[in-house]
mmCIF file of C-alpha atoms in Angstrom:
data_model
loop_
_atom_site.group_PDB
_atom_site.id
_atom_site.type_symbol
_atom_site.label_atom_id
_atom_site.label_comp_id
_atom_site.label_asym_id
_atom_site.label_seq_id
_atom_site.Cartn_x
_atom_site.Cartn_y
_atom_site.Cartn_z
ATOM 1 C CA MET U 18 -3.863 -4.389 7.469
ATOM 2 C CA LEU U 19 -3.339 -4.002 11.195
ATOM 3 C CA SER U 20 -4.919 -1.382 13.409
ATOM 4 C CA THR U 21 -3.407 -0.690 16.794
ATOM 5 C CA LEU U 22 -5.171 0.999 19.710
ATOM 6 C CA GLY U 23 -3.042 0.789 22.846
ATOM 7 C CA SER U 24 -2.252 -2.902 23.253
ATOM 8 C CA LEU U 25 -5.228 -4.105 21.189
ATOM 9 C CA GLN U 26 -4.530 -5.296 17.681
ATOM 10 C CA ALA U 27 -7.032 -6.281 14.974
ATOM 11 C CA GLN U 28 -6.563 -7.669 11.489
ATOM 12 C CA THR U 29 -8.831 -6.795 8.582
ATOM 13 C CA THR U 30 -9.308 -9.255 5.738
ATOM 14 C CA PHE U 31 -11.190 -8.588 2.545
ATOM 15 C CA THR U 32 -11.827 -10.445 -0.695
ATOM 16 C CA ILE U 33 -11.351 -8.963 -4.141
ATOM 17 C CA THR U 34 -13.536 -10.415 -6.871
ATOM 18 C CA ILE U 35 -11.940 -10.213 -10.320
ATOM 19 C CA PRO U 36 -14.390 -10.210 -13.247
ATOM 20 C CA GLN U 37 -14.422 -13.239 -15.556
ATOM 21 C CA ASP U 38 -12.950 -11.237 -18.421
ATOM 22 C CA VAL U 39 -9.396 -9.890 -18.105
ATOM 23 C CA ALA U 40 -9.124 -7.108 -15.534
ATOM 24 C CA THR U 41 -7.115 -4.116 -16.701
ATOM 25 C CA LYS U 42 -4.457 -2.549 -14.508
ATOM 26 C CA GLU U 43 -6.621 0.582 -14.279
ATOM 27 C CA TRP U 44 -9.667 -1.441 -13.137
ATOM 28 C CA VAL U 45 -7.640 -3.174 -10.403
ATOM 29 C CA GLN U 46 -6.107 0.121 -9.234
ATOM 30 C CA ASP U 47 -9.527 1.791 -9.129
ATOM 31 C CA TYR U 48 -11.101 -1.173 -7.317
ATOM 32 C CA VAL U 49 -8.346 -1.382 -4.695
ATOM 33 C CA LYS U 50 -8.367 2.411 -4.158
ATOM 34 C CA LYS U 51 -12.140 2.281 -3.554
ATOM 35 C CA LYS U 52 -11.644 -0.651 -1.148
ATOM 36 C CA ILE U 53 -8.910 1.236 0.724
ATOM 37 C CA ASP U 54 -11.099 4.330 0.920
ATOM 38 C CA SER U 55 -13.973 2.246 2.315
ATOM 39 C CA LEU U 56 -11.637 0.617 4.880
ATOM 40 C CA ASN U 57 -10.300 4.050 5.839
ATOM 41 C CA ALA U 58 -13.870 5.252 6.340
ATOM 42 C CA ILE U 59 -14.577 2.274 8.610
ATOM 43 C CA GLN U 60 -11.286 1.973 10.502
ATOM 44 C CA HIS U 61 -10.327 5.623 10.579
ATOM 45 C CA ALA U 62 -13.704 7.237 11.235
ATOM 46 C CA PRO U 63 -12.386 8.952 14.389
ATOM 47 C CA PHE U 64 -9.179 10.033 12.630
ATOM 48 C CA PRO U 65 -8.839 13.430 10.943
ATOM 49 C CA PRO U 66 -7.514 13.942 7.415
ATOM 50 C CA CYS U 67 -3.705 13.845 7.250
ATOM 51 C CA THR U 68 -2.263 17.372 7.406
ATOM 52 C CA GLN U 69 -0.340 16.562 4.202
ATOM 53 C CA GLY U 70 0.097 13.269 2.353
ATOM 54 C CA PRO U 71 1.007 10.585 2.492
ATOM 55 C CA GLU U 72 2.425 11.205 -0.979
ATOM 56 C CA ILE U 73 4.739 8.671 -2.624
ATOM 57 C CA ARG U 74 7.575 10.775 -4.035
ATOM 58 C CA GLU U 75 9.721 7.911 -5.395
ATOM 59 C CA ILE U 76 10.047 4.148 -5.280
ATOM 60 C CA ILE U 77 13.818 4.011 -4.930
ATOM 61 C CA THR U 78 14.297 0.224 -4.894
ATOM 62 C CA ALA U 79 11.856 -2.551 -5.785
ATOM 63 C CA SER U 80 12.974 -6.079 -4.942
ATOM 64 C CA LYS U 81 11.027 -9.325 -4.832
ATOM 65 C CA ASP U 82 10.787 -9.061 -1.055
ATOM 66 C CA TYR U 83 11.288 -5.408 -0.085
ATOM 67 C CA LEU U 84 10.725 -1.813 -1.215
ATOM 68 C CA THR U 85 12.570 1.391 -0.418
ATOM 69 C CA VAL U 86 10.240 4.371 -0.807
ATOM 70 C CA LYS U 87 10.608 8.126 -0.368
ATOM 71 C CA PHE U 88 7.340 9.718 0.756
ATOM 72 C CA HIS U 89 6.040 13.024 2.061
ATOM 73 C CA GLY U 90 3.586 13.481 4.898
ATOM 74 C CA VAL U 91 2.923 15.888 7.750
ATOM 75 C CA ASN U 92 1.713 14.317 11.013
ATOM 76 C CA VAL U 93 1.647 10.870 9.343
ATOM 77 C CA THR U 94 2.810 8.739 12.273
ATOM 78 C CA SER U 95 1.936 5.365 10.749
ATOM 79 C CA LEU U 96 1.374 4.049 7.227
ATOM 80 C CA ASP U 97 -0.683 1.165 5.909
ATOM 81 C CA TYR U 98 0.593 -0.320 2.660
ATOM 82 C CA ILE U 99 -0.966 -2.492 -0.011
ATOM 83 C CA ILE U 100 1.033 -3.990 -2.881
ATOM 84 C CA PHE U 101 -1.133 -5.454 -5.613
ATOM 85 C CA ASN U 102 -1.551 -6.529 -9.211
ATOM 86 C CA ASN U 103 -4.172 -8.834 -10.739
ATOM 87 C CA ALA U 104 -3.226 -11.748 -8.476
ATOM 88 C CA GLN U 105 -0.716 -10.811 -5.749
ATOM 89 C CA ILE U 106 -1.485 -8.766 -2.647
ATOM 90 C CA ARG U 107 0.716 -7.846 0.325
ATOM 91 C CA THR U 108 -0.383 -5.602 3.204
ATOM 92 C CA GLY U 109 1.065 -4.250 6.409
ATOM 93 C CA ARG U 110 1.536 -1.302 8.751
ATOM 94 C CA LEU U 111 4.703 0.790 9.053
ATOM 95 C CA LYS U 112 5.928 3.338 11.594
ATOM 96 C CA PRO U 113 8.080 5.713 9.528
ATOM 97 C CA GLU U 114 11.039 7.313 11.279
ATOM 98 C CA SER U 115 12.055 9.407 8.265
ATOM 99 C CA SER U 116 10.810 10.266 4.787
ATOM 100 C CA THR U 117 12.605 7.198 3.379
ATOM 101 C CA ILE U 118 11.167 3.849 4.417
ATOM 102 C CA LYS U 119 12.365 0.335 3.663
ATOM 103 C CA PHE U 120 10.029 -2.555 4.370
ATOM 104 C CA SER U 121 9.986 -6.280 3.688
ATOM 105 C CA PHE U 122 7.169 -8.606 2.666
ATOM 106 C CA LYS U 123 6.607 -12.138 1.395
ATOM 107 C CA GLU U 124 8.376 -12.585 -1.959
ATOM 108 C CA LEU U 125 6.572 -11.499 -5.142
ATOM 109 C CA PRO U 126 7.265 -12.810 -8.659
ATOM 110 C CA THR U 127 8.610 -10.586 -11.440
ATOM 111 C CA GLY U 128 5.879 -8.268 -12.730
ATOM 112 C CA THR U 129 4.182 -4.892 -12.548
ATOM 113 C CA TYR U 130 2.610 -3.896 -9.228
ATOM 114 C CA SER U 131 1.015 -0.906 -7.559
ATOM 115 C CA LEU U 132 1.853 0.380 -4.095
ATOM 116 C CA THR U 133 -0.721 2.292 -2.062
ATOM 117 C CA LEU U 134 0.304 4.091 1.125
ATOM 118 C CA SER U 135 -2.478 5.255 3.458
ATOM 119 C CA GLY U 136 -2.293 7.165 6.715
ATOM 120 C CA GLY U 137 -2.656 4.753 9.630
ATOM 121 C CA MET U 138 -3.872 7.364 12.139
ATOM 122 C CA CYS U 139 -5.206 9.914 9.635
ATOM 123 C CA THR U 140 -7.053 9.692 6.329
ATOM 124 C CA GLY U 141 -5.178 10.133 3.054
ATOM 125 C CA SER U 142 -3.519 7.869 0.490
ATOM 126 C CA ASP U 143 -1.407 7.756 -2.668
ATOM 127 C CA THR U 144 -0.646 5.028 -5.251
ATOM 128 C CA LYS U 145 2.317 4.463 -7.597
ATOM 129 C CA THR U 146 3.112 1.651 -10.034
ATOM 130 C CA PHE U 147 6.469 -0.150 -10.085
ATOM 131 C CA LYS U 148 8.097 -3.189 -11.701
ATOM 132 C CA ILE U 149 10.034 -6.050 -10.192
ATOM 133 C CA LYS U 150 12.657 -7.317 -12.647
ATOM 134 C CA ASN U 151 15.508 -9.591 -11.639
ATOM 135 C CA ASN U 152 15.445 -8.340 -8.004
ATOM 136 C CA THR U 153 15.840 -4.618 -8.835
ATOM 137 C CA LEU U 154 13.807 -1.661 -10.080
#
C-alpha cells in the first residue's frame, strides 16, 4: 500500500503467516481485516474517521487483471485496496473520481478472492468476496 504526503511516498510491506493446517476463507478474511485495521491505526493515526464509507456496493466486473467496483463514500478522496485469498495478494492506492472505479493489477488465476477498500486519508473499510472465472464475474 502506498501513502502519499506531498511529494513523499512510502511503501508498506507485511507478511501473512498461514497456519500449517488449511486456512478457511473466514480465517483469512478476519486476519487480513485485522492487519488492515492495524495498518490504518499506524498510517492513518492523524486521519479522522471517514464521514461515510467506504462501502463496496457492487463488484460489477471481475477480470484476471482488473476490477470495476461501485462504492459509496463521503469525503473519501483516496482508497487503498487489497485483493486476497489463501495465496494471492494485490495492493494499491486509488484516487476515485466517481462512485464507479476501474483499476488494474497483476494477473490473478481463476478462483475466489476478497476485496477490501479502505479510506486512504480517513479511517474506514469494507470487504466483499468475488470470483474470477474465465475472465469475467
